[in-house]
Amino acid sequence: MNSTNSQDCVIGIDVSKAALDSHLLPNESRARFDNTPEGHERLVAWAQVHRPQRIVLEASGGYEMPVAAALARAGLPVIVVNPRQVRRFAQALGVQAKTDRIDARVITLFAQAVRPDIRPLKDELTAELDAIVSRRRQLQDMLIAEQHRRTRAKGPVRKNIDAHIAWLERQLHNVDAEIGKLIQSSPVWREKEDILDSITGVGRVTIATGLGALPELGTLSRQAI
């Protein structure tokens, strides 16, 4: 298999639960790999031959994370992008998707034209923190919704809502404790937490959100962040 000039080479991958449809520009090569550990190894080997500048995947409900991690571990420049960005790009090209998913070639054209920044992927601990912070946000939203419902509820319904509010408050307390444990488990996070905690108006939830969502904290300028 001939390699491609790495100055021009980009790869787009359409991720589904079962498969990884991959497209290479500029030579219009296509390949399909299973979305399994064995398929990830074959994809990595295929990509390494071409030495791409960028490998772009859409976020796909978590199906993209194992393959993105495999590509990152191999030292390949992988980027996970918001599907809305690719969809807007496709619309600008006049491409009408027949399904919710945009095909791999359009993702590759997006990578070639937009050249999204390569950001470090979250390690396992950071991804865990990010997931717990997201869960906290969901619990908080449910709690607010139940509190609004309580103002209009009466009788048994109100008692049921009160019980659910108490349960949600306990869950929030448990999640906050888990967030604190995770942050304390990492010396790097503890240092960043101390810095962020010194900023007026920045609370613990904001700190945890920043640590989970932005692994680049401490390595990029504030303009880049």
Short mmCIF file of C-alpha atoms in Angstrom, two decimals:
data_model
loop_
_atom_site.label_atom_id
_atom_site.label_comp_id
_atom_site.label_asym_id
_atom_site.label_seq_id
_atom_site.Cartn_x
_atom_site.Cartn_y
_atom_site.Cartn_z
CA MET A 1 0.00 0.00 0.00
CA ASN A 2 1.47 3.37 -1.02
CA SER A 3 1.68 6.10 1.54
CA THR A 4 0.23 9.57 0.96
CA ASN A 5 2.00 12.91 1.35
CA SER A 6 1.33 13.69 5.00
CA GLN A 7 1.12 17.43 4.27
CA ASP A 8 -2.11 16.81 2.36
CA CYS A 9 -3.53 13.66 3.90
CA VAL A 10 -6.67 13.73 6.02
CA ILE A 11 -8.95 10.90 7.10
CA GLY A 12 -12.62 11.08 8.01
CA ILE A 13 -14.32 8.25 9.86
CA ASP A 14 -18.07 7.67 10.00
CA VAL A 15 -18.59 5.84 13.29
CA SER A 16 -21.47 3.49 13.99
CA LYS A 17 -21.95 0.85 16.66
CA ALA A 18 -20.70 -1.92 14.38
CA ALA A 19 -18.44 -0.29 11.79
CA LEU A 20 -15.91 2.42 11.04
CA ASP A 21 -16.30 3.69 7.47
CA SER A 22 -13.11 5.54 6.64
CA HIS A 23 -12.25 7.88 3.79
CA LEU A 24 -8.85 9.25 2.82
CA LEU A 25 -8.10 12.43 0.89
CA PRO A 26 -6.59 13.40 -1.47
CA ASN A 27 -6.42 9.95 -3.08
CA GLU A 28 -10.08 9.05 -2.36
CA SER A 29 -9.28 5.72 -0.68
CA ARG A 30 -12.05 4.00 1.27
CA ALA A 31 -11.86 1.30 3.91
CA ARG A 32 -14.22 -0.27 6.41
CA PHE A 33 -13.22 -1.68 9.77
CA ASP A 34 -15.18 -3.35 12.54
CA ASN A 35 -15.76 -1.16 15.58
CA THR A 36 -14.00 -3.71 17.78
CA PRO A 37 -10.53 -3.82 19.36
CA GLU A 38 -9.30 -5.93 16.41
CA GLY A 39 -10.86 -3.49 13.95
CA HIS A 40 -9.23 -0.58 15.76
CA GLU A 41 -5.81 -2.24 15.35
CA ARG A 42 -6.39 -2.64 11.61
CA LEU A 43 -7.55 0.97 11.30
CA VAL A 44 -4.47 2.20 13.17
CA ALA A 45 -2.18 0.20 10.85
CA TRP A 46 -4.00 1.55 7.77
CA ALA A 47 -3.77 5.15 9.01
CA GLN A 48 -0.10 4.87 9.97
CA VAL A 49 0.81 3.98 6.40
CA HIS A 50 -0.59 7.31 5.20
CA ARG A 51 0.71 9.49 8.06
CA PRO A 52 -2.32 11.85 8.07
CA GLN A 53 -2.31 15.41 9.35
CA ARG A 54 -5.73 14.91 10.88
CA ILE A 55 -8.16 12.08 11.56
CA VAL A 56 -11.65 13.42 12.23
CA LEU A 57 -14.56 11.55 13.81
CA GLU A 58 -17.98 12.81 14.82
CA ALA A 59 -19.09 12.33 18.40
CA SER A 60 -21.47 9.37 18.15
CA GLY A 61 -23.00 8.75 21.53
CA GLY A 62 -19.82 7.21 22.91
CA TYR A 63 -19.26 4.72 20.08
CA GLU A 64 -16.35 6.87 18.92
CA MET A 65 -14.39 6.90 22.19
CA PRO A 66 -12.69 3.47 22.07
CA VAL A 67 -11.45 3.98 18.51
CA ALA A 68 -10.43 7.57 19.23
CA ALA A 69 -8.44 6.33 22.23
CA ALA A 70 -6.77 3.63 20.11
CA LEU A 71 -5.75 6.19 17.48
CA ALA A 72 -4.46 8.59 20.15
CA ARG A 73 -2.43 5.85 21.86
CA ALA A 74 -0.77 5.18 18.49
CA GLY A 75 0.29 8.82 18.31
CA LEU A 76 -2.10 9.67 15.48
CA PRO A 77 -3.67 13.17 15.30
CA VAL A 78 -7.29 12.28 16.07
CA ILE A 79 -10.01 14.89 16.61
CA VAL A 80 -13.57 14.26 17.79
CA VAL A 81 -15.89 17.01 16.53
CA ASN A 82 -19.46 18.06 17.19
CA PRO A 83 -21.77 16.52 14.55
CA ARG A 84 -23.54 19.87 14.14
CA GLN A 85 -20.34 21.38 12.75
CA VAL A 86 -20.10 18.70 10.08
CA ARG A 87 -23.81 18.93 9.29
CA ARG A 88 -23.62 22.68 8.74
CA PHE A 89 -20.59 22.16 6.53
CA ALA A 90 -22.46 19.52 4.53
CA GLN A 91 -25.42 21.88 4.08
CA ALA A 92 -23.05 24.58 2.80
CA LEU A 93 -21.85 22.06 0.19
CA GLY A 94 -25.42 21.31 -0.77
CA VAL A 95 -25.21 17.77 0.58
CA GLN A 96 -28.53 16.51 1.90
CA ALA A 97 -28.06 13.60 4.26
CA LYS A 98 -30.56 10.78 3.75
CA THR A 99 -30.10 9.74 7.38
CA ASP A 100 -28.86 11.44 10.54
CA ARG A 101 -25.32 10.38 9.73
CA ILE A 102 -23.09 12.16 7.23
CA ASP A 103 -20.88 9.82 5.23
CA ALA A 104 -17.14 9.52 5.74
CA ARG A 105 -16.21 11.50 2.62
CA VAL A 106 -18.07 14.59 3.82
CA ILE A 107 -16.35 14.28 7.21
CA THR A 108 -13.02 14.10 5.37
CA LEU A 109 -13.88 17.18 3.28
CA PHE A 110 -14.71 18.95 6.53
CA ALA A 111 -11.33 17.95 7.98
CA GLN A 112 -9.55 19.17 4.85
CA ALA A 113 -11.36 22.53 4.63
CA VAL A 114 -11.88 23.49 8.28
CA ARG A 115 -8.70 21.97 9.72
CA PRO A 116 -10.06 21.68 13.29
CA ASP A 117 -7.55 22.07 16.09
CA ILE A 118 -5.99 18.91 17.48
CA ARG A 119 -6.77 18.71 21.19
CA PRO A 120 -5.57 16.15 23.71
CA LEU A 121 -8.17 13.47 24.34
CA LYS A 122 -9.42 12.88 27.83
CA ASP A 123 -7.74 10.12 29.71
CA GLU A 124 -9.88 7.55 31.51
CA LEU A 125 -9.99 9.48 34.80
CA THR A 126 -10.88 12.76 33.07
CA ALA A 127 -13.61 11.06 31.08
CA GLU A 128 -14.98 9.61 34.33
CA LEU A 129 -15.04 13.05 35.95
CA ASP A 130 -16.73 14.53 32.89
CA ALA A 131 -19.41 11.81 33.00
CA ILE A 132 -20.08 12.37 36.71
CA VAL A 133 -20.34 16.14 36.21
CA SER A 134 -22.81 15.53 33.37
CA ARG A 135 -24.82 13.26 35.65
CA ARG A 136 -24.84 15.97 38.31
CA ARG A 137 -26.25 18.40 35.75
CA GLN A 138 -29.02 15.91 34.90
CA LEU A 139 -29.90 15.42 38.57
CA GLN A 140 -29.95 19.18 39.11
CA ASP A 141 -32.29 19.66 36.14
CA MET A 142 -34.62 16.94 37.48
CA LEU A 143 -34.58 18.53 40.94
CA ILE A 144 -35.52 21.96 39.55
CA ALA A 145 -38.31 20.44 37.46
CA GLU A 146 -39.73 18.59 40.48
CA GLN A 147 -39.56 21.73 42.61
CA HIS A 148 -41.62 23.57 39.99
CA ARG A 149 -44.14 20.70 39.86
CA ARG A 150 -44.45 20.73 43.66
CA THR A 151 -45.85 24.26 43.66
CA ARG A 152 -48.88 23.04 41.70
CA ALA A 153 -49.27 19.58 43.22
CA LYS A 154 -51.63 18.53 46.00
CA GLY A 155 -52.34 15.51 48.15
CA PRO A 156 -50.66 12.18 47.28
CA VAL A 157 -48.98 13.64 44.22
CA ARG A 158 -47.23 16.27 46.33
CA LYS A 159 -46.08 13.61 48.82
CA ASN A 160 -44.67 11.58 45.93
CA ILE A 161 -42.83 14.61 44.58
CA ASP A 162 -41.45 15.40 48.05
CA ALA A 163 -40.05 11.87 48.27
CA HIS A 164 -38.46 12.22 44.85
CA ILE A 165 -36.97 15.61 45.74
CA ALA A 166 -35.42 14.11 48.87
CA TRP A 167 -33.97 11.25 46.81
CA LEU A 168 -32.56 13.68 44.21
CA GLU A 169 -30.96 15.80 46.94
CA ARG A 170 -29.29 12.68 48.39
CA GLN A 171 -28.03 11.72 44.94
CA LEU A 172 -26.60 15.20 44.40
CA HIS A 173 -24.83 14.99 47.75
CA ASN A 174 -23.35 11.60 46.78
CA VAL A 175 -22.28 12.86 43.36
CA ASP A 176 -20.60 15.92 44.90
CA ALA A 177 -18.68 13.64 47.26
CA GLU A 178 -17.62 11.44 44.33
CA ILE A 179 -16.43 14.49 42.38
CA GLY A 180 -14.37 15.59 45.37
CA LYS A 181 -12.76 12.15 45.69
CA LEU A 182 -11.86 12.04 42.00
CA ILE A 183 -10.25 15.48 42.08
CA GLN A 184 -8.27 14.60 45.20
CA SER A 185 -7.05 11.38 43.53
CA SER A 186 -4.97 13.36 41.01
CA PRO A 187 -2.04 15.56 42.09
CA VAL A 188 -2.37 17.56 38.84
CA TRP A 189 -6.06 18.18 39.44
CA ARG A 190 -5.41 19.17 43.06
CA GLU A 191 -2.94 21.81 41.86
CA LYS A 192 -5.35 23.12 39.20
CA GLU A 193 -8.21 23.07 41.72
CA ASP A 194 -6.21 25.26 44.10
CA ILE A 195 -5.56 27.78 41.33
CA LEU A 196 -9.18 27.85 40.13
CA ASP A 197 -10.48 27.96 43.70
CA SER A 198 -8.56 31.19 44.25
CA ILE A 199 -10.65 32.96 41.57
CA THR A 200 -13.59 34.92 43.00
CA GLY A 201 -16.94 33.50 41.95
CA VAL A 202 -15.64 30.10 40.81
CA GLY A 203 -17.34 27.30 42.73
CA ARG A 204 -16.59 23.61 43.08
CA VAL A 205 -19.01 22.55 40.35
CA THR A 206 -17.45 25.02 37.90
CA ILE A 207 -14.01 23.74 38.84
CA ALA A 208 -15.01 20.12 38.29
CA THR A 209 -16.68 20.99 34.98
CA GLY A 210 -13.53 22.73 33.80
CA LEU A 211 -11.25 19.88 34.85
CA GLY A 212 -13.48 17.31 33.15
CA ALA A 213 -14.30 19.16 29.96
CA LEU A 214 -10.94 20.89 29.36
CA PRO A 215 -7.94 18.61 29.85
CA GLU A 216 -5.87 21.42 28.26
CA LEU A 217 -6.20 23.62 31.37
CA GLY A 218 -2.74 24.73 32.36
CA THR A 219 -1.25 24.07 28.92
CA LEU A 220 -3.10 26.62 26.73
CA SER A 221 -3.47 30.38 26.90
CA ARG A 222 -6.78 31.84 28.05
CA GLN A 223 -7.45 32.97 24.47
CA ALA A 224 -7.04 29.40 23.19
CA ILE A 225 -9.24 28.00 25.97
#
